[in-house]
Short mmCIF file of C-alpha atoms and ligand atoms in Angstrom, two decimals:
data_model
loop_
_atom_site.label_atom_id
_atom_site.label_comp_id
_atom_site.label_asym_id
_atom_site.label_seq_id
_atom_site.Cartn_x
_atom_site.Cartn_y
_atom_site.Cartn_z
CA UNK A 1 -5.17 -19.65 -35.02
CA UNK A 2 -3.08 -16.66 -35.00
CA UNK A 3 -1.51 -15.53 -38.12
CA UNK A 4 1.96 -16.44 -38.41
CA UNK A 5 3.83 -13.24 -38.32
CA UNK A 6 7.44 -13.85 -39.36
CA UNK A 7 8.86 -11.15 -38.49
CA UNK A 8 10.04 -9.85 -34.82
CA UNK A 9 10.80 -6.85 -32.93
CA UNK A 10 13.59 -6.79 -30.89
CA UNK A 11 14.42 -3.24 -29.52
CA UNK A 12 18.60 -2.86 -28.91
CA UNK A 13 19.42 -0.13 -26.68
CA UNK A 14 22.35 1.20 -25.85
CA UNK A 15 22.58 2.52 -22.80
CA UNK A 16 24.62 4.96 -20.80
CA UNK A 17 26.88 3.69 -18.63
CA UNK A 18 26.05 5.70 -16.20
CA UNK A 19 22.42 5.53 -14.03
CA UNK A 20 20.87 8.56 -15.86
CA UNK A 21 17.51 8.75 -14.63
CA UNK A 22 14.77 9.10 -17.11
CA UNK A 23 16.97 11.38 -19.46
CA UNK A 24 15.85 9.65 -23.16
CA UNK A 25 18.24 7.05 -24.05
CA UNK A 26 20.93 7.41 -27.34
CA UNK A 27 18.29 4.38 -28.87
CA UNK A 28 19.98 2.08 -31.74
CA UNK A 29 17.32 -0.01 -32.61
CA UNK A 30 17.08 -3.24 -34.87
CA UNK A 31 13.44 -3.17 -35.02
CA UNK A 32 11.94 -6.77 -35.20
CA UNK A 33 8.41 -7.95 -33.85
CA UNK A 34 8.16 -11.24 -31.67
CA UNK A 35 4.94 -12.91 -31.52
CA UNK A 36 3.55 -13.79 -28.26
CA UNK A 37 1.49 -16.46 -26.93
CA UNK A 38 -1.82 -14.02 -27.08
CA UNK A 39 -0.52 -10.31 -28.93
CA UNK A 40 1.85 -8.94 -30.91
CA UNK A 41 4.55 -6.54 -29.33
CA UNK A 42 4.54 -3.23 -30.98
CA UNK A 43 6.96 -1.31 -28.99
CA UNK A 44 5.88 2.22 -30.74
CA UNK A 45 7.15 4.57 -27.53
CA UNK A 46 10.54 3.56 -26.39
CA UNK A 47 12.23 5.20 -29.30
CA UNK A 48 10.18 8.36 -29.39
CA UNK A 49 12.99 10.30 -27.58
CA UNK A 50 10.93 10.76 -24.22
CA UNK A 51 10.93 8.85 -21.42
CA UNK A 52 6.97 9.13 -19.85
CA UNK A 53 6.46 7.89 -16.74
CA UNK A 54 2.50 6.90 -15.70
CA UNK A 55 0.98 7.42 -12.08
CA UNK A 56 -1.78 5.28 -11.53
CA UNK A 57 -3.08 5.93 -7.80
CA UNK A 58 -6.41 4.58 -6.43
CA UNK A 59 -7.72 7.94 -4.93
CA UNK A 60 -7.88 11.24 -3.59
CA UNK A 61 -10.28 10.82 -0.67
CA UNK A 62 -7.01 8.83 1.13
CA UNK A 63 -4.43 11.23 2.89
CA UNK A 64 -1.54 9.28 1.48
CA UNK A 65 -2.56 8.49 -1.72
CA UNK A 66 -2.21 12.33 -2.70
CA UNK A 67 1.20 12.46 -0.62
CA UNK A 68 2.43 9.24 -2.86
CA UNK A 69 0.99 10.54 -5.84
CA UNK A 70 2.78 14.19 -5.57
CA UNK A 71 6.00 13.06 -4.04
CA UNK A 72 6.33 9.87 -7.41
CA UNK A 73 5.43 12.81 -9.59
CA UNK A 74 7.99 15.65 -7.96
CA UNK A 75 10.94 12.48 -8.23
CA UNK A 76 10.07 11.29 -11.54
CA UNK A 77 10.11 15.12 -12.96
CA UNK A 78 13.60 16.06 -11.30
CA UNK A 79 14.57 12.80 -13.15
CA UNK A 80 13.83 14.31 -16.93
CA UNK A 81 11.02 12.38 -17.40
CA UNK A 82 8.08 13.35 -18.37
CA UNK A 83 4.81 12.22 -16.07
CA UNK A 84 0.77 11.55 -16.24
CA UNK A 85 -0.64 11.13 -13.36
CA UNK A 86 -4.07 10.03 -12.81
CA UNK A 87 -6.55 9.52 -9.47
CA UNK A 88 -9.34 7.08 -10.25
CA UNK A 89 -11.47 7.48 -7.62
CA UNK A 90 -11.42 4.11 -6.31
CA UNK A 91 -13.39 2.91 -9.43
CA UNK A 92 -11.98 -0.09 -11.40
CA UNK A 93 -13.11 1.09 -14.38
CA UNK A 94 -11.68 4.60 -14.53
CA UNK A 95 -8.77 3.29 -13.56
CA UNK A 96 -8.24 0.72 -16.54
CA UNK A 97 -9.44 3.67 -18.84
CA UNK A 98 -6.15 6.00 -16.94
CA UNK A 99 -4.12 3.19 -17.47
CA UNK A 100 -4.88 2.71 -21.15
CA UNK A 101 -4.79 6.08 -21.62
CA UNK A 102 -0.98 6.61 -20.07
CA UNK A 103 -0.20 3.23 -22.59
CA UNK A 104 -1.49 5.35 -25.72
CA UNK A 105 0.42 8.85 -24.20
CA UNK A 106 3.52 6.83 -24.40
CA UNK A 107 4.44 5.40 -21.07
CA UNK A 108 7.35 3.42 -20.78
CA UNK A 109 6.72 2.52 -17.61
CA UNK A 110 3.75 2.34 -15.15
CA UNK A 111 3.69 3.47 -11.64
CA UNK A 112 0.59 1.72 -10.32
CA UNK A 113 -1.65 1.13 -6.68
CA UNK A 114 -4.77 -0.79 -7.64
CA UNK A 115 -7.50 -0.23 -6.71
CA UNK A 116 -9.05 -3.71 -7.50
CA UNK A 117 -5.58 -6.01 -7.48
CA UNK A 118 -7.10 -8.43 -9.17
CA UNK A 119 -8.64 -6.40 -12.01
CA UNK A 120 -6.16 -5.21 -14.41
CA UNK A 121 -4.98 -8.39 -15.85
CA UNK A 122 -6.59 -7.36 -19.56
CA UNK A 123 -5.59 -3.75 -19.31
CA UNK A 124 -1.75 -5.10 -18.31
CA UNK A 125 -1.62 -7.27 -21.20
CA UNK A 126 -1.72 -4.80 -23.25
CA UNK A 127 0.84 -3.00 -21.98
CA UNK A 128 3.18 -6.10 -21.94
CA UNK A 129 2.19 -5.88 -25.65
CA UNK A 130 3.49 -2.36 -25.95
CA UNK A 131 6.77 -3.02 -24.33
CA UNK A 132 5.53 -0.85 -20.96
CA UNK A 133 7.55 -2.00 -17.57
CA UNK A 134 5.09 -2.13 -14.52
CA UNK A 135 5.50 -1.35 -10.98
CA UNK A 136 2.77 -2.46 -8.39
CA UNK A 137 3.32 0.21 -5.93
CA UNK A 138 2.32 -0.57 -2.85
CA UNK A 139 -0.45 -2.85 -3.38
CA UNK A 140 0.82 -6.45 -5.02
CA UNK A 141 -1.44 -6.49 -8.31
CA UNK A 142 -3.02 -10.31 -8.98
CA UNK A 143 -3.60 -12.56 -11.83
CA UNK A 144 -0.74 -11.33 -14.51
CA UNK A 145 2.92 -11.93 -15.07
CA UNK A 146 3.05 -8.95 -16.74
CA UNK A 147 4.06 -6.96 -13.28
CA UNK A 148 7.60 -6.48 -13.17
CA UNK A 149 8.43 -5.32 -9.71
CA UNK A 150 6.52 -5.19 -6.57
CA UNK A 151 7.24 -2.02 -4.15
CA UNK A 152 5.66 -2.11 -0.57
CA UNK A 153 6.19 -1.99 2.96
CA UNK A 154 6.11 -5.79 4.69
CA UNK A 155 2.25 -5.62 4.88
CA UNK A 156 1.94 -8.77 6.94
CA UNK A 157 4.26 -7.01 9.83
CA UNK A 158 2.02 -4.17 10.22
CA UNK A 159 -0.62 -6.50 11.51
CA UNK A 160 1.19 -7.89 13.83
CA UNK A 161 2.94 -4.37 15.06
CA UNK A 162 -1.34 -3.72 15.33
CA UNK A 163 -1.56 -6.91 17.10
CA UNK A 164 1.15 -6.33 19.83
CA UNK A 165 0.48 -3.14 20.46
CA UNK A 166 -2.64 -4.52 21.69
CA UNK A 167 -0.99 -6.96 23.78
CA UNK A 168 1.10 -4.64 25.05
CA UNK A 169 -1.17 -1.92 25.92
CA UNK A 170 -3.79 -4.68 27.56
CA UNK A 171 -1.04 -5.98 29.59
CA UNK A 172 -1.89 -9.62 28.45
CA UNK A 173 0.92 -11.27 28.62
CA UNK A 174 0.57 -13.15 32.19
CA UNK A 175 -2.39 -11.65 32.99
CA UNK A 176 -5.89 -14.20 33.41
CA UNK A 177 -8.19 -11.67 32.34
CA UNK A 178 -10.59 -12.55 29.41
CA UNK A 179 -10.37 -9.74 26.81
CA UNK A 180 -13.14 -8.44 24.79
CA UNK A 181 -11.42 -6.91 21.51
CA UNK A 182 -13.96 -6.73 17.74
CA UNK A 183 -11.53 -6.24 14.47
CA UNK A 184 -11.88 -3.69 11.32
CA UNK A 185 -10.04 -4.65 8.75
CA UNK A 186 -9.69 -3.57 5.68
CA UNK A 187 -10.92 -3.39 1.92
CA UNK A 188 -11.49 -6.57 0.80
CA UNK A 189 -10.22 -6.29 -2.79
CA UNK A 190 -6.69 -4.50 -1.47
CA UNK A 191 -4.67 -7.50 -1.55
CA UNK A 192 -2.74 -5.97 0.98
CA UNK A 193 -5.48 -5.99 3.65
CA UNK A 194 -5.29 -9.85 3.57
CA UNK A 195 -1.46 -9.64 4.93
CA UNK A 196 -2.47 -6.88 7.42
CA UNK A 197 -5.07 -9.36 8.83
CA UNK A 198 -3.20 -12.30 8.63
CA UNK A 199 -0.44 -10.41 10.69
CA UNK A 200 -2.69 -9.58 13.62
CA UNK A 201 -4.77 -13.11 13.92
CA UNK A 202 -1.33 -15.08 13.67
CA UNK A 203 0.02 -12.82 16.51
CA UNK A 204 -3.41 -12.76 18.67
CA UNK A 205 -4.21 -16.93 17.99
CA UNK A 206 -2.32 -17.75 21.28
CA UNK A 207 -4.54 -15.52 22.93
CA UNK A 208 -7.71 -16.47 20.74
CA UNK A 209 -7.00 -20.37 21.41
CA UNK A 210 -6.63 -20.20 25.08
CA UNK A 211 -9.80 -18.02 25.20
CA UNK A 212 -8.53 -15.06 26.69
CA UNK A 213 -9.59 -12.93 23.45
CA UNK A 214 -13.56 -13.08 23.00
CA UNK A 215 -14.84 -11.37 20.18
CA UNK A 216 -18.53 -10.91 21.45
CA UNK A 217 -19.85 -10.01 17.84
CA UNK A 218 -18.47 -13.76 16.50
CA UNK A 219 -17.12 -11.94 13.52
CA UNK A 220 -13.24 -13.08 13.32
CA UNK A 221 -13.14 -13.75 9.57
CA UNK A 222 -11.53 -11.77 6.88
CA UNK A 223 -14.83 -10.84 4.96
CA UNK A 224 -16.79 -10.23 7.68
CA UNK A 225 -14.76 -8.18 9.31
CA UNK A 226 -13.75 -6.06 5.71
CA UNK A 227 -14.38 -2.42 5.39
CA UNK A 228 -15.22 -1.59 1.45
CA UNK A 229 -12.59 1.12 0.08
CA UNK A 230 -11.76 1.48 3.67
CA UNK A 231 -14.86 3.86 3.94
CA UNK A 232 -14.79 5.64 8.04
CA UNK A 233 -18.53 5.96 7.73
CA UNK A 234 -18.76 1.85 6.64
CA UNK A 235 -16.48 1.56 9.85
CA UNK A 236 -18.37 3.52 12.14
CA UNK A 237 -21.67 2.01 11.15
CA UNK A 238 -20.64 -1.54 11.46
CA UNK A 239 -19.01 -1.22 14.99
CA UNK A 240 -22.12 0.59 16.00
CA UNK A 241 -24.68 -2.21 14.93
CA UNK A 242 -21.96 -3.84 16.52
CA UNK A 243 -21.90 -2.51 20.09
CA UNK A 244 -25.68 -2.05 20.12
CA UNK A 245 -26.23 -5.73 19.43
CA UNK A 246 -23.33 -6.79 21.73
CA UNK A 247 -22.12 -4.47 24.52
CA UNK A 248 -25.08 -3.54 26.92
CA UNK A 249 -24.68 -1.28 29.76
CA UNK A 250 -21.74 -3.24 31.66
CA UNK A 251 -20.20 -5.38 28.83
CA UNK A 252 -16.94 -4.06 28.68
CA UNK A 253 -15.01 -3.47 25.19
CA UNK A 254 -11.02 -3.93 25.79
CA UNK A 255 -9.61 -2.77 22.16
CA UNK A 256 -10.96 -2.59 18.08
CA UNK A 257 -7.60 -4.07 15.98
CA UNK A 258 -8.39 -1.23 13.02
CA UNK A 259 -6.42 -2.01 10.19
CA UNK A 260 -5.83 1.60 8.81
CA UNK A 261 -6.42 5.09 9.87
CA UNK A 262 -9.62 5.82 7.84
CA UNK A 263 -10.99 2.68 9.52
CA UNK A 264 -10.02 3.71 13.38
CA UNK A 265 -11.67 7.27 12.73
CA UNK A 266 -14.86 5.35 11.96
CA UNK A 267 -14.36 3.18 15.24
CA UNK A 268 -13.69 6.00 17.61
CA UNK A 269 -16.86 7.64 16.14
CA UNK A 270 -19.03 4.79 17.32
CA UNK A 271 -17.48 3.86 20.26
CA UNK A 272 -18.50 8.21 21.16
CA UNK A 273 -21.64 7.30 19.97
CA UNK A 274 -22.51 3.98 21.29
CA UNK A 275 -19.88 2.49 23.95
CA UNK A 276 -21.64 2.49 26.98
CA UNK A 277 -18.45 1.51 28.96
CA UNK A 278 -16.54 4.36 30.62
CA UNK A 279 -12.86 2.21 30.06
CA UNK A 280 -11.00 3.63 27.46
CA UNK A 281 -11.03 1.22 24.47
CA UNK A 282 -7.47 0.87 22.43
CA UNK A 283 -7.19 1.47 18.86
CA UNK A 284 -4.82 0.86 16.24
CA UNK A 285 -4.58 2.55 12.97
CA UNK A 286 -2.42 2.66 10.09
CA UNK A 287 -0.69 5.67 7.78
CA UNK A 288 -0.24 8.10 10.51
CA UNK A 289 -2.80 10.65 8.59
CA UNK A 290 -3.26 13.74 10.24
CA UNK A 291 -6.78 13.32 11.66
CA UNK A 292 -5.48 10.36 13.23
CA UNK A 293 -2.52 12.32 15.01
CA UNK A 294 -4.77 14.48 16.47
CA UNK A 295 -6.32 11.50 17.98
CA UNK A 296 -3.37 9.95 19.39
CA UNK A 297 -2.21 13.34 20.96
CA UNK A 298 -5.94 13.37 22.83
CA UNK A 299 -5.91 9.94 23.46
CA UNK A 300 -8.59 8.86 21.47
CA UNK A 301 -6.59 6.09 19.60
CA UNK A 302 -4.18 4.60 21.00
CA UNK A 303 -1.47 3.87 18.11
CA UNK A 304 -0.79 4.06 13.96
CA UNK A 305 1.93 2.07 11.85
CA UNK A 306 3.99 4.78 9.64
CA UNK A 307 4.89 3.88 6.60
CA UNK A 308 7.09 6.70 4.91
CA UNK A 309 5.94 6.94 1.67
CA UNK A 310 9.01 9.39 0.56
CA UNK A 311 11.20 6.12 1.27
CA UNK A 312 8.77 3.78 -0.54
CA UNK A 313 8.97 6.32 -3.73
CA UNK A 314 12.62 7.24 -3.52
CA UNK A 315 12.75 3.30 -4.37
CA UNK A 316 10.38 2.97 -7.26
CA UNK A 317 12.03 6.10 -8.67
CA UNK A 318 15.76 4.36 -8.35
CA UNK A 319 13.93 1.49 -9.66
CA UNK A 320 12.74 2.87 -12.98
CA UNK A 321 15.47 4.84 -13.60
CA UNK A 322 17.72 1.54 -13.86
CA UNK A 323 15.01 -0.24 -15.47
CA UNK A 324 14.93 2.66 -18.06
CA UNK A 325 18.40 2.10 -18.59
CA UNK A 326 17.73 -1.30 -19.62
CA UNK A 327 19.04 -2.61 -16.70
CA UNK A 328 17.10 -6.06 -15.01
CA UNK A 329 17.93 -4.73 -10.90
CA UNK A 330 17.79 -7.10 -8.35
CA UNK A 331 19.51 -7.22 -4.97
CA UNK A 332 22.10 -5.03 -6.08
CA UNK A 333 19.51 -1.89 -6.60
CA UNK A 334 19.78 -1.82 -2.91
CA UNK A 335 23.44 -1.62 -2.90
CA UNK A 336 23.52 0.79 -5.92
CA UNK A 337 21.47 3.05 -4.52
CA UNK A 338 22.65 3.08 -0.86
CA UNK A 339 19.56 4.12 0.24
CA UNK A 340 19.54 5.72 3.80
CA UNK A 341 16.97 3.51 5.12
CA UNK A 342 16.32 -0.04 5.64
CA UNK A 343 15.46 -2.45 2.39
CA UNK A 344 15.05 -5.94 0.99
CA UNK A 345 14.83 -7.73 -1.73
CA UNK A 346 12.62 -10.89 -1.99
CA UNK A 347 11.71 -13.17 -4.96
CA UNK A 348 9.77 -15.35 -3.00
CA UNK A 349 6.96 -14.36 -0.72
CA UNK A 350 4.90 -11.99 -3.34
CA UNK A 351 3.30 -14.70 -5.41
CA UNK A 352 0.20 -13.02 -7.66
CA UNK A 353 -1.41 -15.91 -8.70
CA UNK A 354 0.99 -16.34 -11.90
CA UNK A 355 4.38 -15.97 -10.55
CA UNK A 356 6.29 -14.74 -7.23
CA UNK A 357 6.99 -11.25 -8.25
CA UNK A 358 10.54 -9.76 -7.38
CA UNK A 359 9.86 -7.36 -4.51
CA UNK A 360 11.55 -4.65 -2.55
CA UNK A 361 9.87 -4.49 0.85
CA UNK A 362 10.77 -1.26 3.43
CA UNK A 363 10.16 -1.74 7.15
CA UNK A 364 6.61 -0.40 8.83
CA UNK A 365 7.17 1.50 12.25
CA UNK A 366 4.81 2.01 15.47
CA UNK A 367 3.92 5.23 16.18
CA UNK A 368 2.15 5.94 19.77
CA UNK A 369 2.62 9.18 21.73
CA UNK A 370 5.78 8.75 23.16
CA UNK A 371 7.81 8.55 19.89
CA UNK A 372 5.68 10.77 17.50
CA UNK A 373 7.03 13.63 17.97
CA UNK A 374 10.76 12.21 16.82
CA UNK A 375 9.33 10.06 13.88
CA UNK A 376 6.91 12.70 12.09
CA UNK A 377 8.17 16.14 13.21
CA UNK A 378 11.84 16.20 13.90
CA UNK A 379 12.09 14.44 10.79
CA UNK A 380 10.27 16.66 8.78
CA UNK A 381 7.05 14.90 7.24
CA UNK A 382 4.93 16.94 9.46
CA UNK A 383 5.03 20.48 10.83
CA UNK A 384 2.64 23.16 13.27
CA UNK A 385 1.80 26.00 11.53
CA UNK A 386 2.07 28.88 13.91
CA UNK A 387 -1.65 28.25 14.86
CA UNK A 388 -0.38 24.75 15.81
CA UNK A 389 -1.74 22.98 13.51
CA UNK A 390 -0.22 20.08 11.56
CA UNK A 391 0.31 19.89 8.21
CA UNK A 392 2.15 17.31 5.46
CA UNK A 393 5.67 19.39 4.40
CA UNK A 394 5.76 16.69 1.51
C1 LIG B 1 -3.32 -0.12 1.77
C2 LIG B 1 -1.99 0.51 2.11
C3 LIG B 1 -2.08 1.10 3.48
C4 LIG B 1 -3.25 2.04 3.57
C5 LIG B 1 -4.52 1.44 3.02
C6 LIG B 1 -5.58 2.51 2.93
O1 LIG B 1 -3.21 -0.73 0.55
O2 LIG B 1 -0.95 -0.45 2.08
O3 LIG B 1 -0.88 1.81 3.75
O4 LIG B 1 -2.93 3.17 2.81
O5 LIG B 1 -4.30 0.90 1.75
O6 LIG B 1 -5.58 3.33 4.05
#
């Protein structure tokens, strides 16, 4: 039974009347503690006349981790506020220990892509306990109300922007050839790989239920078809047991439905490798990283979903800033903000496990040859050095 504790903490802020970004807060405070079904808050940061901001990010070995990871950081610090930001190299553990630690440095509020979206409900406890606001950035985190916000890209459209692509670039519509096509998806603990499948198998189940899609291997399912921590080599060794096992000389292979960029690199190494067909096999990807550019210039895969992950932190930064002024945003962040892309708000759709968590979702894109030029390089996010070759300019 947990010992009464009489008396509560209730921080009042006043706050500036104006959206002031992470600059500390004039704090009047009427300190009380409230007890909580399971701990005690003991707010000991929000009144220590810094605002700290902590990154949690799942990895390096990603392109765009690093890119979201830098770019959060670089916002956050022209905001006043001070940052930690931590890469936990895709290990659950290390991440709950970065997360802890940014709790104990201070945070007020947490920046976070897990790695294992169902793993952090302990670690997120206690930093409901401390008073610490969390973001899931990205990747919906599971199992706890304690998540504030939710900050993606609509996760289930870039499956099916995979999935017609595929349709498109097959010419199936109309046509009563019988496909071949195997799928890749992606890690199975990224909650977000779930919505990228279930995108692509809604939009290919006419196909799949009047036969016209075989998938020679028989593996349709989520699991089966999963790609731990996205790993290229895990990719490229499962398609080849794959295509040794299913595609003799003269079985044809029409497209692999990769879920994400790391994935299709694996793919297009096996189908080198092992594809003893001479058609050219599509491929989808996701992230638009570099390598994969390459790829789609040459021809070796066929398309990527962009996600720009300046827009997806210019939101989580507008986010915190009003939620560090005490504010509770909701639609009207959008309008605040009048951000210069596309945005929505939805308190429905993103449901953890606990609750629906309110979300602000930005729109995925298709990138093939024809537009990639005007979507990555006039805009800026990549450039040729004078050698030609590409490189991030965020
Ligand atoms: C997902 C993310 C994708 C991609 C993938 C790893 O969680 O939403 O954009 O980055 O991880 O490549």
């Amino acid at each position: 039974m947990l010992k009464q504790i009489k008396t509560a903490f209730i921080t009042i802020i006043l706050f500036s009347l104006v959206l002031s970004g992470c600059e500390p807060q004039p704090h009047v405070t009427e300190q009380t503690t409230e007890e909580t079904e399971e701990t005690t808050i003991v707010d000991t940061h929000s009144n220590d006349g810094r605002t700290v901001v902590g990154i949690s990010m799942p990895d390096v070995l990603l392109e765009r981790w690093n890119r979201d990871g830098a770019f959060l950081k670089e916002q956050f610090a022209n905001d006043g506020c001070e940052v930690i930001l931590r890469f936990a190299n895709n290990l659950i553990d290390t991440q709950i220990n970065d997360i802890r630690d940014m709790i104990s440095g201070g945070a007020d509020v947490l920046v976070i892509t897990a790695v294992d979206g169902a793993a952090l409900t302990k670690v997120l406890n206690e930093a409901r306990a401390a008073n610490v606001k969390i973001i899931a950035y990205d990747r919906l985190i599971m199992e706890t109300d304690a998540v504030d916000y939710y900050v993606s890209f609509d996760n289930y459209q870039v499956g099916v922007l995979q999935a017609n692509y595929v349709i498109g670039a097959l010419l199936m519509v109309n046509s009563d050839k019988i496909y071949n096509i195997e799928f890749i998806s992606g890690d199975p603990v990224d909650n977000n790989a779930r919505y990228f499948y279930k995108g692509a198998m809604d939009t290919l189940d006419p196909f799949l239920e009047m036969n016209k899609i075989r998938i020679l291997s028989t593996q349709s399912g989520f699991y089966e078809t999963s790609t731990a921590q996205w790993s290229t080599d895990i990719a490229q060794q499962r398609l080849q047991i794959i295509l040794n096992s299913y595609y003799p000389k003269g079985t044809r292979l029409d497209a692999v439905l990769c879920a994400n960029d790391s994935t299709a690199l694996g793919a297009a190494k096996a189908i080198e490798a092992d594809y003893s067909g001479t058609n050219h096999v599509v491929l989808t990807g996701q992230d638009a990283d570099i390598a994969n550019i390459y790829n789609i210039i040459n021809g070796t895969q066929d398309m990527t979903v962009y996600k720009a992950l300046d827009q997806e932190a210019v939101v989580t930064v507008a986010l915190c800033s009003s939620i560090l002024d005490g504010n509770t945003p909701a639609e009207d962040l959008i309008e605040a903000a009048n951000f210069s892309f596309d945005c929505s708000y939805d308190t429905t759709t993103y449901d953890n496990g606990v609750k629906a968590v309110p979300s602000y979702l930005l729109k995925p894109i298709t990138i093939n040859y024809q537009n990639l030029e005007k979507e990555l390089f006039v805009t800026g996010y990549y450039q040729r050095n004078s050698s030609g070759l590409i490189y991030a300019t965020k």
